[in-house]
CSV table of N, CA and C in Angstrom, one decimal:
chain,number,residue,atom,x,y,z
A,1,VAL,N,138.0,96.1,105.4
A,1,VAL,CA,137.3,95.9,104.1
A,1,VAL,C,135.8,96.1,104.4
A,2,GLN,N,135.2,96.9,103.6
A,2,GLN,CA,133.7,97.1,103.7
A,2,GLN,C,133.1,96.6,102.4
A,3,LEU,N,132.1,95.8,102.5
A,3,LEU,CA,131.5,95.2,101.3
A,3,LEU,C,130.0,95.6,101.1
A,4,GLN,N,129.6,95.7,99.9
A,4,GLN,CA,128.2,96.1,99.5
A,4,GLN,C,127.8,95.3,98.4
A,5,ALA,N,126.8,94.4,98.6
A,5,ALA,CA,126.2,93.6,97.5
A,5,ALA,C,125.1,94.3,96.8
A,6,SER,N,124.9,94.1,95.5
A,6,SER,CA,123.8,94.7,94.8
A,6,SER,C,123.5,93.9,93.6
A,7,GLY,N,122.4,94.2,92.9
A,7,GLY,CA,122.1,93.5,91.7
A,7,GLY,C,121.0,92.5,91.8
A,8,GLY,N,120.4,92.4,93.0
A,8,GLY,CA,119.3,91.5,93.1
A,8,GLY,C,118.0,92.0,92.5
A,9,GLY,N,117.0,91.2,92.4
A,9,GLY,CA,115.8,91.6,91.8
A,9,GLY,C,114.9,90.4,91.6
A,10,LEU,N,113.8,90.7,90.9
A,10,LEU,CA,112.8,89.6,90.6
A,10,LEU,C,113.0,89.2,89.1
A,11,VAL,N,113.1,87.9,89.0
A,11,VAL,CA,113.3,87.3,87.6
A,11,VAL,C,112.5,86.0,87.5
A,12,GLN,N,112.2,85.7,86.3
A,12,GLN,CA,111.4,84.4,86.1
A,12,GLN,C,112.4,83.3,86.0
A,13,ALA,N,111.9,82.1,86.3
A,13,ALA,CA,112.7,80.9,86.3
A,13,ALA,C,113.3,80.7,84.9
A,14,GLY,N,114.6,80.4,84.8
A,14,GLY,CA,115.3,80.3,83.6
A,14,GLY,C,116.0,81.6,83.2
A,15,GLY,N,115.8,82.6,83.9
A,15,GLY,CA,116.4,83.9,83.7
A,15,GLY,C,117.8,84.0,84.3
A,16,SER,N,118.3,85.2,84.2
A,16,SER,CA,119.7,85.5,84.7
A,16,SER,C,119.7,86.8,85.4
A,17,LEU,N,120.7,86.9,86.3
A,17,LEU,CA,121.0,88.1,87.1
A,17,LEU,C,122.5,88.1,87.3
A,18,ARG,N,123.0,89.3,87.5
A,18,ARG,CA,124.4,89.4,87.9
A,18,ARG,C,124.5,90.3,89.1
A,19,LEU,N,125.0,89.6,90.2
A,19,LEU,CA,125.3,90.3,91.4
A,19,LEU,C,126.7,90.9,91.5
A,20,SER,N,126.8,92.0,92.1
A,20,SER,CA,128.1,92.7,92.3
A,20,SER,C,128.3,92.8,93.8
A,21,CYS,N,129.6,92.7,94.2
A,21,CYS,CA,130.1,93.0,95.5
A,21,CYS,C,131.2,94.0,95.5
A,22,ALA,N,130.8,95.2,95.8
A,22,ALA,CA,131.8,96.3,95.8
A,22,ALA,C,132.5,96.5,97.1
A,23,ALA,N,133.8,96.6,97.1
A,23,ALA,CA,134.5,96.7,98.3
A,23,ALA,C,135.3,98.0,98.4
A,24,SER,N,135.5,98.4,99.6
A,24,SER,CA,136.3,99.6,99.9
A,24,SER,C,137.6,99.1,100.6
A,25,GLY,N,138.6,99.8,100.5
A,25,GLY,CA,139.9,99.4,101.2
A,25,GLY,C,140.9,98.8,100.2
A,26,ARG,N,142.1,99.3,100.4
A,26,ARG,CA,143.2,98.9,99.5
A,26,ARG,C,143.6,97.4,99.6
A,27,THR,N,143.2,96.7,100.7
A,27,THR,CA,143.6,95.4,100.9
A,27,THR,C,142.6,94.4,100.3
A,28,PHE,N,141.6,94.9,99.6
A,28,PHE,CA,140.6,94.0,99.0
A,28,PHE,C,141.2,92.9,98.2
A,29,ARG,N,142.2,93.3,97.4
A,29,ARG,CA,142.8,92.3,96.4
A,29,ARG,C,143.6,91.2,97.1
A,30,THR,N,143.8,91.3,98.4
A,30,THR,CA,144.6,90.3,99.1
A,30,THR,C,143.7,89.2,99.8
A,31,TYR,N,142.3,89.4,99.6
A,31,TYR,CA,141.4,88.5,100.3
A,31,TYR,C,140.5,87.7,99.3
A,32,ALA,N,140.4,86.4,99.6
A,32,ALA,CA,139.3,85.7,98.8
A,32,ALA,C,138.0,86.2,99.2
A,33,ILE,N,137.0,86.1,98.3
A,33,ILE,CA,135.7,86.6,98.6
A,33,ILE,C,134.7,85.4,98.4
A,34,GLY,N,133.7,85.3,99.2
A,34,GLY,CA,132.7,84.3,99.1
A,34,GLY,C,131.3,84.9,99.0
A,35,TRP,N,130.5,84.1,98.3
A,35,TRP,CA,129.0,84.5,98.2
A,35,TRP,C,128.3,83.4,99.0
A,36,PHE,N,127.3,83.9,99.8
A,36,PHE,CA,126.4,83.0,100.6
A,36,PHE,C,125.0,83.5,100.3
A,37,ARG,N,124.1,82.6,100.7
A,37,ARG,CA,122.7,83.0,100.5
A,37,ARG,C,121.9,82.5,101.7
A,38,GLN,N,120.8,83.1,101.9
A,38,GLN,CA,119.9,82.7,103.1
A,38,GLN,C,118.5,82.9,102.7
A,39,ASP,N,117.7,81.9,102.8
A,39,ASP,CA,116.3,81.9,102.7
A,39,ASP,C,115.7,82.1,104.1
A,40,PRO,N,114.6,82.8,104.2
A,40,PRO,CA,114.0,83.0,105.6
A,40,PRO,C,113.7,81.7,106.2
A,41,GLY,N,114.1,81.5,107.4
A,41,GLY,CA,113.9,80.3,108.1
A,41,GLY,C,114.9,79.2,107.9
A,42,LYS,N,115.9,79.5,107.1
A,42,LYS,CA,116.9,78.5,106.8
A,42,LYS,C,118.3,79.1,107.2
A,43,GLU,N,119.3,78.2,107.3
A,43,GLU,CA,120.6,78.7,107.6
A,43,GLU,C,121.3,79.3,106.4
A,44,ARG,N,122.2,80.2,106.6
A,44,ARG,CA,122.9,80.8,105.5
A,44,ARG,C,123.8,79.7,105.0
A,45,GLU,N,123.9,79.6,103.6
A,45,GLU,CA,124.6,78.6,103.0
A,45,GLU,C,125.6,79.1,102.0
A,46,PHE,N,126.7,78.4,101.8
A,46,PHE,CA,127.8,78.7,100.9
A,46,PHE,C,127.3,78.6,99.4
A,47,VAL,N,127.6,79.5,98.6
A,47,VAL,CA,127.3,79.5,97.2
A,47,VAL,C,128.6,79.4,96.3
A,48,SER,N,129.5,80.3,96.6
A,48,SER,CA,130.7,80.3,95.7
A,48,SER,C,131.8,81.0,96.4
A,49,ARG,N,133.0,80.8,95.9
A,49,ARG,CA,134.2,81.5,96.5
A,49,ARG,C,135.2,81.7,95.3
A,50,ILE,N,135.9,82.9,95.4
A,50,ILE,CA,137.0,83.1,94.4
A,50,ILE,C,138.2,83.5,95.2
A,51,GLY,N,139.3,83.0,94.8
A,51,GLY,CA,140.6,83.3,95.5
A,51,GLY,C,141.0,84.7,95.3
A,52,TRP,N,142.0,85.1,96.1
A,52,TRP,CA,142.4,86.5,96.1
A,52,TRP,C,142.9,86.9,94.7
A,53,SER,N,143.6,86.0,94.0
A,53,SER,CA,144.1,86.4,92.7
A,53,SER,C,143.1,86.2,91.6
A,54,GLY,N,142.0,85.5,91.9
A,54,GLY,CA,141.0,85.3,90.9
A,54,GLY,C,141.2,84.0,90.1
A,55,THR,N,142.2,83.3,90.3
A,55,THR,CA,142.5,82.1,89.5
A,55,THR,C,141.8,80.8,90.0
A,56,SER,N,141.4,80.9,91.3
A,56,SER,CA,140.7,79.7,91.9
A,56,SER,C,139.3,80.0,92.2
A,57,THR,N,138.4,79.2,91.7
A,57,THR,CA,136.9,79.4,92.0
A,57,THR,C,136.3,78.1,92.5
A,58,TYR,N,135.3,78.2,93.4
A,58,TYR,CA,134.7,77.1,94.0
A,58,TYR,C,133.1,77.3,94.0
A,59,TYR,N,132.4,76.2,93.9
A,59,TYR,CA,130.9,76.4,93.8
A,59,TYR,C,130.3,75.3,94.7
A,60,ALA,N,129.1,75.6,95.2
A,60,ALA,CA,128.3,74.6,95.8
A,60,ALA,C,127.7,73.8,94.7
A,61,ASP,N,127.4,72.5,95.0
A,61,ASP,CA,126.9,71.6,94.0
A,61,ASP,C,125.6,72.1,93.4
A,62,SER,N,124.8,72.8,94.2
A,62,SER,CA,123.5,73.2,93.7
A,62,SER,C,123.6,74.3,92.7
A,63,VAL,N,124.7,75.0,92.5
A,63,VAL,CA,124.8,76.1,91.6
A,63,VAL,C,125.9,75.8,90.5
A,64,LYS,N,126.6,74.7,90.7
A,64,LYS,CA,127.7,74.4,89.7
A,64,LYS,C,127.1,74.3,88.3
A,65,GLY,N,127.8,74.9,87.4
A,65,GLY,CA,127.3,74.9,86.0
A,65,GLY,C,126.3,76.0,85.6
A,66,ARG,N,125.8,76.6,86.6
A,66,ARG,CA,124.8,77.7,86.4
A,66,ARG,C,125.3,79.1,86.8
A,67,PHE,N,126.1,79.1,87.9
A,67,PHE,CA,126.7,80.4,88.4
A,67,PHE,C,128.2,80.5,88.1
A,68,THR,N,128.6,81.7,87.8
A,68,THR,CA,130.0,82.0,87.6
A,68,THR,C,130.5,83.1,88.5
A,69,ILE,N,131.5,82.9,89.2
A,69,ILE,CA,132.1,84.0,90.0
A,69,ILE,C,133.3,84.5,89.4
A,70,SER,N,133.5,85.8,89.5
A,70,SER,CA,134.7,86.5,88.9
A,70,SER,C,135.0,87.7,89.7
A,71,ARG,N,136.2,88.3,89.5
A,71,ARG,CA,136.6,89.5,90.2
A,71,ARG,C,137.4,90.4,89.4
A,72,ASP,N,137.2,91.7,89.6
A,72,ASP,CA,138.0,92.7,89.0
A,72,ASP,C,138.7,93.5,90.1
A,73,ASN,N,139.9,93.2,90.3
A,73,ASN,CA,140.6,93.8,91.5
A,73,ASN,C,140.9,95.3,91.2
A,74,ALA,N,141.0,95.7,90.0
A,74,ALA,CA,141.1,97.1,89.6
A,74,ALA,C,139.9,97.9,90.0
A,75,ARG,N,138.8,97.3,90.0
A,75,ARG,CA,137.5,97.9,90.4
A,75,ARG,C,137.0,97.6,91.8
A,76,ASN,N,137.9,96.7,92.5
A,76,ASN,CA,137.5,96.3,93.8
A,76,ASN,C,136.1,95.7,93.8
A,77,THR,N,135.8,94.8,92.9
A,77,THR,CA,134.5,94.3,92.7
A,77,THR,C,134.5,92.8,92.4
A,78,VAL,N,133.7,92.0,93.0
A,78,VAL,CA,133.5,90.6,92.7
A,78,VAL,C,132.1,90.4,92.1
A,79,TYR,N,131.9,89.6,91.1
A,79,TYR,CA,130.6,89.4,90.5
A,79,TYR,C,130.2,88.0,90.6
A,80,LEU,N,128.9,87.8,90.6
A,80,LEU,CA,128.3,86.5,90.6
A,80,LEU,C,127.3,86.5,89.5
A,81,GLU,N,127.6,85.8,88.4
A,81,GLU,CA,126.7,85.7,87.2
A,81,GLU,C,125.8,84.5,87.5
A,82,MET,N,124.5,84.7,87.5
A,82,MET,CA,123.6,83.6,87.8
A,82,MET,C,122.7,83.3,86.6
A,83,ASN,N,122.8,82.2,86.0
A,83,ASN,CA,122.0,81.8,84.9
A,83,ASN,C,121.1,80.6,85.2
A,84,SER,N,120.1,80.4,84.3
A,84,SER,CA,119.2,79.3,84.5
A,84,SER,C,118.7,79.2,85.9
A,85,LEU,N,118.2,80.4,86.4
A,85,LEU,CA,117.8,80.5,87.8
A,85,LEU,C,116.5,79.7,88.0
A,86,LYS,N,116.5,79.2,89.2
A,86,LYS,CA,115.4,78.3,89.7
A,86,LYS,C,114.7,79.0,90.9
A,87,PRO,N,113.4,78.6,91.1
A,87,PRO,CA,112.7,79.2,92.3
A,87,PRO,C,113.5,78.9,93.6
A,88,GLU,N,114.2,77.8,93.7
A,88,GLU,CA,114.9,77.5,94.9
A,88,GLU,C,116.2,78.3,95.0
A,89,ASP,N,116.5,79.1,94.1
A,89,ASP,CA,117.6,80.1,94.2
A,89,ASP,C,117.2,81.3,94.9
A,90,THR,N,115.9,81.5,95.2
A,90,THR,CA,115.4,82.6,95.9
A,90,THR,C,116.0,82.7,97.3
A,91,ALA,N,116.6,83.9,97.6
A,91,ALA,CA,117.2,84.1,98.9
A,91,ALA,C,117.8,85.5,98.9
A,92,VAL,N,118.3,85.9,100.1
A,92,VAL,CA,119.1,87.1,100.2
A,92,VAL,C,120.5,86.6,100.0
A,93,TYR,N,121.2,87.2,99.1
A,93,TYR,CA,122.6,86.9,98.8
A,93,TYR,C,123.6,87.9,99.5
A,94,PHE,N,124.6,87.3,100.1
A,94,PHE,CA,125.6,88.1,100.8
A,94,PHE,C,127.0,87.8,100.3
A,95,CYS,N,127.8,88.8,100.3
A,95,CYS,CA,129.2,88.6,100.0
A,95,CYS,C,130.0,88.8,101.3
A,96,ALA,N,131.2,88.1,101.3
A,96,ALA,CA,132.0,88.2,102.5
A,96,ALA,C,133.4,88.0,102.2
A,97,SER,N,134.3,88.6,103.0
A,97,SER,CA,135.7,88.6,102.8
A,97,SER,C,136.3,87.5,103.7
A,98,ASP,N,137.2,86.7,103.2
A,98,ASP,CA,137.9,85.7,104.0
A,98,ASP,C,138.5,86.3,105.2
A,99,ARG,N,138.6,85.5,106.3
A,99,ARG,CA,139.2,86.0,107.5
A,99,ARG,C,140.6,86.3,107.4
A,100,LEU,N,141.3,85.5,106.5
A,100,LEU,CA,142.8,85.6,106.4
A,100,LEU,C,143.2,86.1,105.0
A,101,ALA,N,144.1,86.9,104.9
A,101,ALA,CA,144.6,87.4,103.6
A,101,ALA,C,145.5,86.3,102.9
A,102,PHE,N,145.4,86.2,101.6
A,102,PHE,CA,146.3,85.3,100.8
A,102,PHE,C,146.0,83.9,101.1
A,103,ARG,N,144.8,83.5,101.6
A,103,ARG,CA,144.6,82.1,101.9
A,103,ARG,C,144.0,81.4,100.7
A,104,SER,N,144.6,80.3,100.4
A,104,SER,CA,144.2,79.5,99.2
A,104,SER,C,143.3,78.3,99.7
A,105,GLY,N,142.5,77.8,98.8
A,105,GLY,CA,141.7,76.6,99.1
A,105,GLY,C,140.3,77.0,99.2
A,106,ASN,N,139.5,75.9,99.4
A,106,ASN,CA,138.0,76.1,99.4
A,106,ASN,C,137.6,76.2,100.9
A,107,TYR,N,137.1,77.3,101.3
A,107,TYR,CA,136.6,77.5,102.6
A,107,TYR,C,135.1,77.9,102.5
A,108,SER,N,134.2,77.2,103.1
A,108,SER,CA,132.8,77.4,102.9
A,108,SER,C,132.0,77.6,104.2
A,109,ARG,N,132.7,77.6,105.3
A,109,ARG,CA,132.0,77.8,106.6
A,109,ARG,C,131.8,79.3,106.8
A,110,LEU,N,130.8,79.7,107.6
A,110,LEU,CA,130.5,81.1,107.9
A,110,LEU,C,131.7,81.7,108.6
A,111,ASP,N,132.3,80.9,109.5
A,111,ASP,CA,133.3,81.5,110.4
A,111,ASP,C,134.7,81.6,109.7
A,112,ASP,N,134.7,81.1,108.4
A,112,ASP,CA,135.9,81.3,107.6
A,112,ASP,C,136.0,82.8,107.1
A,113,TYR,N,134.9,83.5,107.3
A,113,TYR,CA,134.8,84.8,106.7
A,113,TYR,C,134.6,85.8,107.8
A,114,PHE,N,135.1,87.0,107.6
A,114,PHE,CA,135.1,88.0,108.7
A,114,PHE,C,134.2,89.2,108.4
A,115,TYR,N,134.5,89.8,107.2
A,115,TYR,CA,133.7,91.0,106.8
A,115,TYR,C,132.6,90.6,105.9
A,116,TRP,N,131.4,91.1,106.3
A,116,TRP,CA,130.2,90.7,105.6
A,116,TRP,C,129.5,92.0,105.1
A,117,GLY,N,129.0,91.9,103.9
A,117,GLY,CA,128.2,93.1,103.3
A,117,GLY,C,126.7,92.9,103.6
A,118,GLN,N,126.0,93.9,103.4
A,118,GLN,CA,124.5,93.8,103.4
A,118,GLN,C,124.1,93.0,102.2
A,119,GLY,N,123.0,92.2,102.4
A,119,GLY,CA,122.6,91.3,101.4
A,119,GLY,C,121.8,92.0,100.3
A,120,THR,N,121.6,91.3,99.2
A,120,THR,CA,120.7,91.7,98.1
A,120,THR,C,119.7,90.6,97.8
A,121,LEU,N,118.4,90.9,97.7
A,121,LEU,CA,117.4,89.9,97.6
A,121,LEU,C,117.2,89.5,96.1
A,122,VAL,N,117.3,88.2,95.9
A,122,VAL,CA,117.0,87.6,94.6
A,122,VAL,C,115.7,86.8,94.7
A,123,THR,N,114.7,87.1,93.9
A,123,THR,CA,113.5,86.3,93.9
A,123,THR,C,113.3,85.8,92.5
A,124,VAL,N,113.1,84.4,92.4
A,124,VAL,CA,112.9,83.7,91.2
A,124,VAL,C,111.5,83.2,91.2
A,125,SER,N,110.7,83.7,90.2
A,125,SER,CA,109.3,83.2,90.2
A,125,SER,C,109.2,82.0,89.2
A,126,SER,N,108.2,81.2,89.5
A,126,SER,CA,108.0,80.0,88.7
A,126,SER,C,107.1,80.2,87.6
C-alpha cells in the first residue's frame, strides 16, 4: 500500500480544511488507516483512526468534536475533515496504514502502523 496525503494549507483560526489520503493497491480496503501529526521539535502524535470497514472511528482528545475521519473504499481514499481549527493544530499531517489487515480496535502508537505517506502541512494562523 502506498499513501499520499494532500489538502493542507494556510487557514485562519476557526476555519476548516479537509485532508485526503489517497492509496494505491487493491488491499487498501482491508487496512485501518490512521492520521498523525508532527510539529517541528515535537514527537509525532496520533490524531485519528478509522477501521478497515469504516464503521469504527477513534480520535485524540485534543481533536474530538472538531475533526471527522471517513473513508471511501471505492475511491481508495480516507478523509480528515477539520473544523474549528486552532493555532495548536498547526503541524505536518501524515496518514498511515495499519500494520495488520482486518485489525479492529484503537491503535495509536507509531509502530502500530507500517506504511506511511508523505505529509501535508497545515498552518493555522491566529
